[in-house]
DNA sequence: TTGAAAGCGGTACCAG
DNA sequence: CTGGTACCGCTTTCAA
């Protein structure tokens, strides 16, 4: 490792017969310095391609310009878009993002938090796990004066800035769309009711039915636990084999809808003519199924970007943020699986 | 921001009437220290939950324990798996990963490199962009004694450790499989021949044909430029409308295969009976199409993990690495789109 | 407008 | 086995 020593601020000072403080000031654009000095220093620095030592600056200023970010899983398309959005915005403001995954396990979320805190991040962007029923590990950030901005999946156990998807509205629109397409017995493959997003979607589903004069029936709702493709398949089988036999399915997530689609197709049902199908999240793959899957877009990129923006603003103002929530609207994406007309 | 001052090493030293050096040694498990001292220090540290200041340590040791990682796009499923693999392995060894994207543009790759270098990463893991025809920005890392490990898409312009997918073998196996399924006129939707992976896949395709006594024809090869779904659709149309009319398609990537599949289905072709279809990369969505798409798995997680491991070993040994290549085998994933028997 | 100097929190060398 | 101390590179008072 033939590491050639890099030129430091002191080197410049010595060579230019200035004090380190002057050089520092010149480079950082302080006022009250003669134009000549500034010119000279800048030129010299440029010529010897001086690069300030980030570690020294961080150390001195007691900040890293790094934001921690915890998501359940990077490989989930939605989260990868939020990451992408947060990264771009952060970079624009001179921040970088240190990532960690919780795998939707509280245990791993705690580990990740401690890890990021130890790395000295300036703040935390987090979408909490489904298991998160305590928030001491998040409070730890706040205790050290590091803001926490929650997004997508949030917990009220930690007051502070939150960005949520308007799941209620998204579900309401989706189900309303199904009703307008003429479907009348709309079932819902829901998630766990303790999980806020899932509950909101359920409520949106219910309200849409009621507002359009359709009866809500418990028997048309199935709770997925793992939110898996298999559950989509199995619950759809149960529903289609039951007396209720719905003519449309609104699924908590595209993956579940995919399972439903597989069951329906393998059992010879025609989508969307015989039965309509609707997912949620607008995964990349929804476009590529046959028929393509209608869904609800959550604007992951924008969400990540907003979270980062918010964080940076808090950091700039030395503020921990109020206990306020920003609701992000969703957008219905109508595709083949629900287009009867 | 009510940041309560944290206890430092010096605090401990003062309170315990020891020197900072002793405390440091005790905490870092140095030999030649009395058991008593170690005990005492550790207990005190524990009790006052002392946490070493990462920034100070980094600064002092002139390293960050952060690895830079540049991929074309995080949202690509394959890359998100490599990221995940690299992150887990890095964490296991006390390293974290700072991510950046090149969007397959040289310009952005250079920016990302400079950015990561400026952040003071200890080394770089990179899958280069398709445009990368020079490597000064990577050489810059080497010049500062920071190892660069390339993976997946690599350039020979920078000598050093590389992890490559054995694209040749993967393509060879894929095409051999098609031949065994009885397909005889196998077309190839290839990528840009200047891109190594694409070229290797092309060569594997060609060799498989030759080894099985089938004629290779230029007219059955179409070069995709953007590797897009649209190109898959269009080139498939061209092929199917030409006199050549293949009975199977081997596509450079699953996305292209998807485009091909869409054209074929919309034109009434039966897959896999009339025409066989094969992708490459084994994207998440390949499983969910109808029919499901045969593909070639590239083990992204393992690849990222190996890249990180390699890097950490280099770092440990203060080594920049030789100009050697690790070839990772692929695995054929046979699904509905190519299963005639 | 500039300089001198004190650290930030550790680590590691040199003594003892 | 332990202590003293210089110092990593930069920022920021305080003083001139």
XYZ file of C-alpha atoms (C1' of nucleotides) in Angstrom:
714
model
C 0.000 0.000 0.000
C 2.159 2.810 -1.296
C -0.017 5.457 0.262
C 1.421 8.786 -0.746
C 0.931 11.320 2.006
C -1.699 13.864 1.236
C -1.206 17.573 1.561
C -2.748 18.999 4.711
C -3.881 22.357 5.799
C -0.726 22.826 7.791
C 1.419 22.082 4.778
C -0.275 24.840 2.890
C 0.124 27.201 5.808
C 3.801 26.521 6.091
C 4.502 26.832 2.385
C 2.574 30.048 2.174
C 3.879 31.524 5.410
C 0.413 31.763 6.820
C -1.141 30.314 9.912
C -3.358 27.256 9.691
C -6.281 29.306 10.878
C -5.947 31.701 7.991
C -5.785 28.935 5.478
C -8.795 27.287 7.033
C -10.724 30.512 6.876
C -9.719 31.187 3.305
C -10.838 27.766 2.193
C -14.105 27.913 4.033
C -15.057 31.276 2.681
C -14.903 33.322 5.839
C -15.393 37.060 5.543
C -12.793 39.454 6.818
C -9.919 38.112 4.813
C -8.051 39.996 2.151
C -8.920 39.030 -1.378
C -5.260 38.418 -2.073
C -4.876 35.878 0.675
C -7.992 34.040 -0.347
C -6.864 33.942 -3.947
C -3.422 32.742 -3.071
C -4.607 30.024 -0.772
C -7.267 28.785 -3.135
C -4.862 28.653 -6.011
C -2.276 26.791 -4.015
C -4.843 24.348 -2.734
C -6.157 23.770 -6.218
C -2.729 23.248 -7.667
C -1.698 20.741 -5.038
C -5.189 19.291 -5.100
C -5.720 19.632 -1.436
C -8.622 17.613 -0.089
C -9.736 18.255 3.464
C -9.526 15.194 5.648
C -13.128 14.225 6.237
C -12.347 12.271 9.358
C -10.606 15.173 10.958
C -13.422 17.537 10.097
C -16.028 15.131 11.392
C -14.096 14.582 14.539
C -13.642 18.234 15.144
C -17.208 19.184 14.357
C -18.573 16.156 16.112
C -20.769 15.113 13.237
C -20.403 12.677 10.393
C -22.727 14.032 7.711
C -24.012 10.506 7.519
C -27.650 9.584 7.960
C -28.607 6.132 9.161
C -31.444 4.398 7.376
C -33.184 1.222 8.484
C -35.647 -0.629 6.297
C -37.082 -4.109 6.659
C -35.486 -5.386 3.468
C -33.439 -3.747 0.761
C -34.470 -6.298 -1.830
C -38.093 -5.259 -1.551
C -38.649 -3.086 -4.534
C -40.587 -0.464 -2.637
C -37.838 0.004 -0.110
C -35.145 0.073 -2.709
C -36.961 3.015 -4.261
C -37.183 4.835 -0.936
C -33.487 4.222 -0.447
C -32.719 5.558 -3.850
C -34.766 8.673 -3.181
C -33.191 9.287 0.195
C -29.698 8.784 -1.156
C -30.063 11.230 -3.981
C -31.526 13.929 -1.813
C -29.001 13.361 0.919
C -26.124 13.569 -1.502
C -27.431 16.814 -2.878
C -27.021 18.303 0.579
C -23.678 16.754 1.337
C -24.971 13.847 3.338
C -24.604 10.166 2.772
C -26.739 7.256 3.853
C -25.639 4.296 5.899
C -28.062 1.436 5.396
C -29.198 -1.362 7.634
C -31.941 -3.966 7.453
C -34.296 -5.182 10.167
C -35.741 -8.118 8.244
C -38.942 -7.124 9.969
C -37.576 -8.441 13.246
C -37.450 -6.298 16.347
C -34.274 -8.017 17.447
C -32.466 -7.085 14.259
C -33.915 -3.613 14.284
C -32.440 -3.013 17.707
C -29.081 -4.341 16.608
C -29.140 -2.163 13.518
C -30.014 0.882 15.598
C -27.193 0.332 18.008
C -24.868 -0.248 15.145
C -25.787 2.978 13.392
C -25.690 4.934 16.607
C -22.235 3.556 17.232
C -21.195 4.620 13.746
C -22.071 8.128 14.784
C -24.740 8.925 12.255
C -26.259 12.382 12.566
C -29.824 11.156 12.396
C -32.002 8.172 11.597
C -34.511 7.479 8.843
C -36.523 4.404 9.673
C -39.395 2.306 8.510
C -40.059 0.176 11.547
C -40.573 -3.567 11.580
C -43.936 -5.197 12.060
C -42.738 -6.387 15.423
C -41.805 -3.012 16.803
C -43.768 -2.723 20.023
C -41.224 -0.682 21.945
C -39.036 2.197 20.955
C -36.172 2.427 23.425
C -33.684 1.818 20.675
C -35.095 4.784 18.768
C -35.358 6.932 21.856
C -31.624 6.410 22.244
C -31.063 8.534 19.147
C -33.281 11.275 20.430
C -31.458 11.197 23.760
C -28.242 11.946 21.952
C -29.766 14.813 20.070
C -30.045 12.894 16.825
C -33.384 13.340 15.044
C -35.412 10.328 13.983
C -37.682 10.596 10.960
C -40.047 7.681 10.474
C -41.517 6.794 7.113
C -43.922 4.288 5.623
C -44.268 1.991 8.610
C -44.284 4.128 11.714
C -44.844 3.657 15.410
C -46.519 6.100 17.743
C -44.318 4.902 20.559
C -41.823 7.452 19.404
C -43.213 10.930 18.977
C -41.644 12.945 16.208
C -41.716 13.496 12.450
C -43.448 10.816 10.453
C -44.218 10.363 6.793
C -47.064 8.027 6.146
C -48.775 6.732 3.118
C -52.434 7.552 3.111
C -53.336 3.884 3.107
C -56.947 4.582 3.882
C -57.389 6.754 0.851
C -55.414 4.379 -1.351
C -57.575 1.442 -0.353
C -60.725 3.505 -0.620
C -59.892 4.527 -4.172
C -58.924 1.019 -5.153
C -62.139 -0.525 -3.895
C -64.214 2.296 -5.327
C -62.633 1.599 -8.675
C -63.586 -2.063 -8.399
C -67.156 -1.123 -7.570
C -67.326 1.209 -10.546
C -66.151 -1.633 -12.723
C -69.253 -3.477 -11.656
C -67.855 -5.874 -9.075
C -70.235 -6.457 -6.198
C -68.815 -9.078 -3.877
C -65.394 -7.740 -3.120
C -63.241 -9.749 -0.752
C -60.187 -8.444 1.056
C -57.001 -10.357 1.720
C -55.786 -8.164 4.548
C -52.695 -8.034 6.717
C -52.371 -8.143 10.474
C -54.746 -5.717 12.078
C -52.180 -4.607 14.647
C -50.082 -3.238 11.814
C -51.253 0.257 11.121
C -50.926 0.256 7.341
C -52.844 -2.968 7.119
C -55.553 -1.688 9.391
C -55.931 1.544 7.442
C -56.267 -0.335 4.203
C -58.895 -2.492 5.788
C -60.794 0.562 6.961
C -60.562 2.136 3.524
C -61.929 -1.053 2.024
C -64.815 -1.141 4.466
C -65.687 2.510 4.052
C -65.717 2.252 0.283
C -68.166 -0.622 0.464
C -70.420 1.239 2.829
C -70.324 4.489 0.887
C -71.478 2.656 -2.198
C -74.243 0.743 -0.549
C -72.518 -2.607 -0.499
C -72.675 -4.859 2.497
C -69.512 -5.471 4.504
C -69.059 -9.094 5.524
C -66.525 -10.525 7.903
C -66.488 -13.721 5.914
C -65.061 -11.904 2.917
C -61.991 -10.790 4.843
C -58.973 -13.042 5.311
C -56.023 -12.025 7.433
C -52.634 -12.817 6.008
C -49.922 -13.148 8.583
C -46.765 -13.461 6.557
C -48.097 -11.423 3.607
C -46.831 -14.158 1.344
C -47.687 -15.421 -2.091
C -48.723 -18.740 -0.562
C -51.251 -17.081 1.665
C -52.672 -15.297 -1.338
C -53.065 -18.617 -3.077
C -54.579 -20.466 -0.130
C -56.980 -17.800 1.058
C -58.191 -17.282 -2.483
C -58.882 -20.986 -2.717
C -60.812 -20.843 0.547
C -62.827 -17.887 -0.637
C -63.613 -19.297 -4.047
C -64.619 -22.623 -2.590
C -66.825 -21.028 0.031
C -70.467 -20.094 -0.386
C -69.469 -16.436 -0.427
C -67.542 -16.763 -3.674
C -66.462 -13.157 -4.292
C -66.263 -11.563 -7.732
C -63.278 -9.393 -6.904
C -60.279 -9.451 -4.574
C -58.528 -6.503 -3.029
C -55.164 -7.639 -1.723
C -53.000 -6.045 0.950
C -49.982 -6.293 -1.336
C -49.008 -7.190 -4.885
C -47.289 -10.340 -3.748
C -50.472 -11.619 -2.167
C -52.341 -10.631 -5.318
C -49.886 -12.671 -7.314
C -50.671 -15.733 -5.240
C -54.350 -15.039 -5.768
C -53.780 -14.662 -9.480
C -51.969 -17.957 -9.660
C -54.790 -19.776 -7.926
C -57.431 -18.130 -10.082
C -55.660 -18.873 -13.318
C -54.869 -22.433 -12.372
C -58.524 -22.954 -11.528
C -59.668 -21.576 -14.832
C -61.158 -18.284 -13.699
C -61.089 -15.450 -16.203
C -59.512 -12.227 -14.964
C -60.916 -9.596 -15.119
C -64.175 -10.769 -16.647
C -65.209 -13.329 -14.053
C -63.237 -11.912 -11.195
C -61.391 -8.670 -10.633
C -58.047 -8.388 -8.887
C -56.279 -5.508 -7.230
C -52.984 -5.317 -5.427
C -51.229 -2.610 -3.438
C -47.746 -1.083 -3.692
C -47.256 -1.244 -7.447
C -44.299 -3.547 -7.513
C -42.206 -3.621 -10.573
C -43.592 -7.004 -11.474
C -47.239 -5.913 -11.523
C -46.697 -4.616 -14.996
C -45.436 -7.911 -16.272
C -47.990 -10.426 -15.115
C -50.769 -11.689 -17.352
C -53.084 -9.985 -17.056
C -51.116 -7.050 -15.706
C -52.029 -6.282 -12.137
C -53.886 -3.171 -11.040
C -52.329 -1.651 -7.977
C -51.829 1.411 -5.826
C -48.570 3.304 -6.222
C -46.910 4.579 -3.075
C -44.244 6.779 -4.628
C -41.347 5.246 -2.802
C -38.702 7.432 -4.375
C -40.495 10.597 -3.420
C -41.130 9.300 0.059
C -37.469 8.533 0.694
C -36.537 11.852 -0.742
C -38.983 13.716 1.488
C -37.763 11.870 4.555
C -34.185 12.862 3.824
C -35.190 16.445 3.141
C -37.031 16.660 6.395
C -34.097 15.251 8.270
C -31.659 17.661 6.706
C -33.874 20.565 7.590
C -34.046 19.424 11.196
C -30.293 19.062 11.296
C -29.806 22.499 9.846
C -32.063 24.057 12.450
C -30.736 22.006 15.311
C -34.251 20.820 15.810
C -35.575 17.419 16.851
C -38.881 17.955 15.117
C -42.426 18.065 16.343
C -44.768 15.125 16.635
C -46.257 15.707 13.231
C -47.240 13.516 10.337
C -46.955 14.134 6.643
C -49.477 12.098 4.685
C -48.429 11.132 1.203
C -51.138 10.519 -1.308
C -51.182 7.366 -3.359
C -52.090 6.880 -6.969
C -54.346 4.251 -8.411
C -52.752 2.374 -11.282
C -55.416 0.634 -13.291
C -54.250 -2.294 -15.367
C -55.696 -5.393 -16.942
C -56.701 -7.301 -13.826
C -59.524 -4.934 -12.938
C -60.522 -3.429 -16.245
C -63.814 -4.935 -17.201
C -65.086 -2.126 -19.331
C -31.058 19.225 21.095
C -30.349 18.424 24.747
C -27.262 16.427 23.958
C -25.939 15.131 27.256
C -22.174 14.944 27.206
C -20.902 11.444 26.926
C -18.277 9.963 29.164
C -14.861 9.782 27.534
C -11.818 7.709 28.030
C -10.122 10.537 29.799
C -13.017 10.872 32.220
C -12.607 7.276 33.197
C -8.887 7.701 33.587
C -9.306 10.658 35.873
C -11.985 9.072 38.017
C -10.002 5.898 38.394
C -6.643 7.575 38.869
C -5.230 5.848 35.870
C -3.669 7.158 32.729
C -5.662 7.301 29.524
C -3.290 4.825 27.961
C -3.995 2.272 30.623
C -7.710 2.653 30.258
C -7.420 2.367 26.507
C -5.364 -0.780 26.850
C -7.744 -2.306 29.348
C -10.713 -1.690 27.115
C -9.016 -2.991 24.024
C -7.858 -6.180 25.630
C -4.131 -5.617 25.587
C -1.931 -8.159 27.305
C 0.378 -7.188 30.100
C -2.191 -5.575 32.305
C -3.146 -6.721 35.755
C -6.434 -8.512 35.974
C -7.513 -6.110 38.650
C -7.034 -3.070 36.498
C -8.846 -4.611 33.597
C -11.719 -5.619 35.803
C -11.981 -2.243 37.414
C -11.878 -0.335 34.156
C -14.344 -2.597 32.445
C -16.781 -2.401 35.292
C -16.570 1.341 35.445
C -16.994 1.652 31.716
C -19.959 -0.650 31.796
C -21.584 1.147 34.654
C -21.256 4.541 33.035
C -22.011 3.003 29.671
C -18.977 4.335 28.027
C -19.054 4.197 24.232
C -15.861 4.922 22.364
C -16.142 7.846 19.999
C -16.017 6.312 16.550
C -14.983 9.531 14.917
C -12.019 9.934 17.199
C -10.933 6.371 16.619
C -11.307 6.706 12.876
C -9.415 9.916 12.887
C -6.608 8.528 14.941
C -6.310 5.287 13.021
C -6.834 7.026 9.733
C -9.513 4.636 8.589
C -13.285 4.667 8.638
C -14.218 0.992 8.614
C -16.534 1.938 5.812
C -16.488 0.317 2.408
C -17.739 2.183 -0.610
C -19.959 0.300 -3.020
C -21.049 1.468 -6.456
C -23.679 -0.323 -8.487
C -25.539 0.807 -11.584
C -28.910 0.811 -9.846
C -30.058 -0.192 -6.408
C -33.572 -0.877 -7.572
C -32.378 -3.656 -9.855
C -33.165 -6.796 -7.986
C -29.866 -8.434 -8.773
C -27.892 -5.539 -7.395
C -30.041 -5.222 -4.329
C -29.135 -8.819 -3.537
C -25.439 -8.140 -3.988
C -25.784 -5.146 -1.712
C -27.553 -7.197 0.873
C -24.833 -9.849 0.754
C -22.040 -7.336 0.986
C -23.700 -5.504 3.870
C -24.194 -8.579 5.977
C -20.680 -9.804 5.510
C -19.202 -6.388 6.075
C -21.157 -5.939 9.274
C -19.954 -9.275 10.546
C -16.431 -7.929 10.359
C -17.170 -4.509 11.772
C -17.423 -2.723 8.463
C -20.296 -0.819 6.972
C -21.171 -0.057 3.396
C -21.651 3.338 1.861
C -23.674 3.019 -1.315
C -23.717 4.991 -4.528
C -25.297 4.512 -7.929
C -23.852 5.088 -11.370
C -27.079 4.676 -13.319
C -24.844 2.992 -15.866
C -23.349 6.343 -16.765
C -19.632 6.956 -16.676
C -20.199 10.532 -15.622
C -22.161 9.500 -12.563
C -19.763 6.707 -11.788
C -16.922 9.188 -11.649
C -18.913 11.501 -9.401
C -19.811 8.629 -7.118
C -16.192 7.538 -6.925
C -14.976 10.974 -5.992
C -17.715 11.255 -3.482
C -16.864 7.985 -1.778
C -13.172 8.741 -1.873
C -13.915 12.047 -0.237
C -15.923 10.294 2.439
C -12.776 8.401 3.260
C -13.937 4.865 2.635
C -11.324 2.194 3.242
C -11.929 0.434 -0.056
C -14.281 0.194 -2.990
C -16.572 -2.552 -4.233
C -17.775 -1.768 -7.709
C -19.759 -3.140 -10.552
C -18.812 -0.780 -13.349
C -21.163 0.894 -15.765
C -21.565 -0.162 -19.361
C -19.919 3.059 -20.357
C -16.757 2.616 -18.360
C -13.962 2.926 -20.898
C -11.433 4.522 -18.606
C -10.494 3.886 -15.034
C -8.729 6.945 -13.687
C -11.421 7.406 -11.083
C -10.811 3.878 -9.844
C -7.067 4.208 -10.054
C -7.440 7.126 -7.659
C -8.445 4.690 -4.935
C -5.481 2.465 -5.620
C -3.198 5.490 -5.546
C -4.346 6.215 -2.040
C -3.779 2.666 -0.934
C -7.429 1.769 -0.966
C -8.182 -1.606 -2.556
C -10.772 -1.874 -5.307
C -12.676 -5.138 -5.735
C -14.724 -5.367 -8.896
C -17.689 -7.669 -9.223
C -20.243 -8.692 -11.834
C -19.469 -6.085 -14.438
C -15.723 -5.556 -14.470
C -13.201 -3.669 -16.542
C -9.704 -4.815 -17.361
C -8.560 -1.219 -17.409
C -8.003 -1.574 -13.716
C -5.918 -4.569 -12.734
C -6.835 -6.122 -9.421
C -9.284 -8.495 -7.763
C -12.398 -9.268 -9.780
C -15.375 -11.491 -9.222
C -17.121 -12.447 -12.388
C -20.088 -14.498 -13.238
C -19.201 -17.289 -15.569
C -21.498 -15.919 -18.226
C -20.113 -18.190 -20.863
C -20.956 -21.290 -18.902
C -24.351 -19.942 -17.893
C -25.286 -19.211 -21.482
C -23.867 -22.496 -22.649
C -25.964 -24.432 -20.165
C -29.061 -22.440 -20.970
C -28.801 -23.015 -24.697
C -27.852 -26.661 -24.227
C -30.988 -27.053 -22.176
C -33.075 -25.554 -24.983
C -31.478 -27.931 -27.482
C -32.209 -30.898 -25.244
C -35.800 -29.794 -25.104
C -35.895 -30.237 -28.836
C -35.626 -26.645 -30.020
C -33.594 -26.344 -33.200
C -33.684 -22.750 -34.388
C -32.573 -20.831 -31.360
C -32.289 -17.083 -31.669
C -30.376 -14.822 -29.310
C -31.417 -11.382 -28.183
C -27.974 -10.249 -27.123
C -26.563 -7.144 -25.524
C -23.806 -4.832 -26.706
C -20.799 -6.804 -27.777
C -18.376 -4.357 -26.187
C -19.837 -5.259 -22.812
C -17.986 -8.273 -21.562
C -20.873 -10.112 -19.927
C -22.957 -9.729 -23.040
C -20.150 -10.947 -25.227
C -19.490 -13.965 -23.039
C -23.129 -14.946 -23.127
C -23.073 -14.623 -26.861
C -20.010 -16.854 -27.086
C -21.613 -19.423 -24.796
C -24.688 -19.397 -27.007
C -22.628 -19.885 -30.125
C -20.480 -22.636 -28.658
C -23.501 -24.565 -27.440
C -24.992 -24.506 -30.908
C -21.773 -25.696 -32.491
C -21.152 -28.416 -29.943
C -24.558 -29.851 -30.678
C -24.293 -29.737 -34.420
C -26.583 -26.773 -34.951
C -25.761 -24.040 -37.368
C -24.947 -20.586 -36.049
C -26.560 -17.801 -38.021
C -25.939 -14.107 -37.732
C -29.508 -13.444 -38.738
C -30.735 -15.104 -35.549
C -28.845 -12.684 -33.336
C -30.256 -9.267 -32.455
C -28.259 -6.762 -30.458
C -30.180 -4.906 -27.778
C -28.701 -1.591 -26.878
C -30.723 -0.479 -23.890
C -31.516 -4.020 -22.713
C -35.133 -2.963 -22.394
C -38.450 -4.696 -22.486
C -39.352 -2.747 -25.621
C -36.337 -4.065 -27.454
C -37.329 -7.579 -26.466
C -40.766 -6.964 -27.907
C -39.578 -5.371 -31.128
C -36.728 -7.714 -31.939
C -38.957 -10.695 -31.291
C -41.465 -9.280 -33.714
C -38.730 -8.841 -36.305
C -37.511 -12.373 -35.793
C -40.919 -13.966 -35.901
C -41.885 -12.048 -39.001
C -38.651 -12.908 -40.788
C -38.037 -15.983 -42.863
C -35.787 -17.334 -40.136
C -38.615 -17.688 -37.643
C -36.849 -19.261 -34.644
C -38.442 -21.852 -32.401
C -36.699 -20.616 -29.247
C -35.264 -17.386 -27.863
C -32.353 -17.018 -25.509
C -32.436 -13.507 -24.059
C -29.596 -11.523 -22.524
C -31.763 -10.685 -19.540
C -35.122 -11.494 -17.995
C -36.460 -8.066 -18.818
C -35.794 -8.582 -22.500
C -37.356 -12.028 -22.227
C -40.419 -10.411 -20.742
C -40.753 -8.165 -23.744
C -40.356 -11.190 -25.960
C -42.976 -13.052 -23.964
C -45.416 -10.204 -24.318
C -45.012 -10.117 -28.058
C -45.327 -13.870 -28.389
C -48.431 -14.074 -26.258
C -50.082 -11.139 -27.929
C -49.432 -12.771 -31.293
C -50.916 -16.040 -30.220
C -47.790 -18.171 -29.958
C -47.857 -20.998 -27.464
C -45.003 -21.020 -24.980
C -43.279 -23.427 -24.560
C -44.867 -25.747 -27.121
C -44.457 -23.637 -30.229
C -41.583 -21.566 -28.996
C -39.228 -21.807 -26.065
C -38.047 -18.850 -24.020
C -35.105 -18.362 -21.738
C -33.934 -15.355 -19.789
C -30.850 -14.606 -17.740
C -30.386 -13.303 -14.171
C -33.353 -14.936 -12.497
C -35.175 -11.830 -11.491
C -37.769 -12.083 -8.811
C -40.492 -11.648 -11.385
C -39.474 -14.602 -13.526
C -41.311 -16.847 -11.158
C -44.539 -14.947 -11.517
C -45.022 -14.626 -15.228
C -47.260 -16.973 -17.177
C -45.731 -19.195 -18.136
C -43.004 -18.792 -15.554
C -39.716 -17.847 -17.124
C -36.718 -20.131 -17.252
C -33.556 -18.283 -16.366
C -29.999 -18.434 -15.115
C -29.381 -17.559 -11.490
C -26.314 -15.461 -10.702
C -26.313 -15.772 -6.914
C -26.182 -12.083 -6.214
C -26.194 -12.378 -2.450
C -23.261 -14.735 -2.466
C -21.435 -12.566 -4.940
C -21.755 -9.432 -2.824
C -20.764 -11.377 0.213
C -17.652 -12.769 -1.470
C -16.667 -9.327 -2.704
C -16.885 -7.917 0.811
C -14.975 -10.872 2.238
C -12.230 -10.423 -0.255
C -11.980 -6.733 0.484
C -11.801 -7.293 4.211
C -9.050 -9.814 3.765
C -7.063 -7.366 1.671
C -7.561 -4.679 4.271
C -6.440 -6.988 7.025
C -3.280 -7.873 5.179
C -2.587 -4.360 3.995
C -2.680 -5.754 0.526
C -3.979 -4.235 -2.695
C -4.627 -7.611 -4.255
C -3.307 -9.294 -7.341
C -4.800 -9.086 -10.777
C -6.847 -12.222 -10.312
C -10.380 -13.230 -11.139
C -12.781 -15.376 -9.194
C -15.332 -16.993 -11.460
C -18.698 -17.658 -9.908
C -20.750 -20.447 -11.360
C -24.345 -19.890 -12.328
C -27.306 -22.170 -11.952
C -29.870 -23.008 -14.564
C -33.407 -22.501 -13.314
C -35.786 -24.382 -15.527
C -39.372 -23.171 -15.478
C -42.416 -23.299 -17.669
C -41.211 -21.225 -20.590
C -38.747 -23.839 -21.780
C -40.170 -27.097 -20.512
C -41.538 -28.928 -23.476
C -41.151 -32.436 -22.146
C -6.940 41.092 8.605
C -4.090 37.605 10.736
C -1.677 34.549 14.241
C -1.125 31.585 18.335
C -2.695 28.008 20.613
C -5.978 25.019 22.745
C -8.149 21.180 22.106
C -11.850 17.354 19.947
C -11.031 11.703 22.019
C -8.396 8.460 21.305
C -3.752 5.676 20.424
C 0.834 4.379 20.765
C 5.497 5.345 21.594
C 8.931 5.801 25.046
C 10.096 5.570 29.716
C 10.223 3.729 34.050
C 2.610 -3.569 34.442
C 1.690 1.485 34.170
C 2.249 6.557 33.218
C 3.368 10.578 30.478
C 2.719 12.678 26.409
C 2.901 13.798 21.561
C -0.058 13.921 17.999
C -3.734 12.667 14.069
C -5.903 17.444 10.913
C -8.840 20.713 11.530
C -11.678 24.500 13.777
C -12.245 28.192 16.729
C -11.719 31.172 20.334
C -8.776 35.037 21.956
C -5.573 38.347 21.215
C -2.947 41.309 18.476
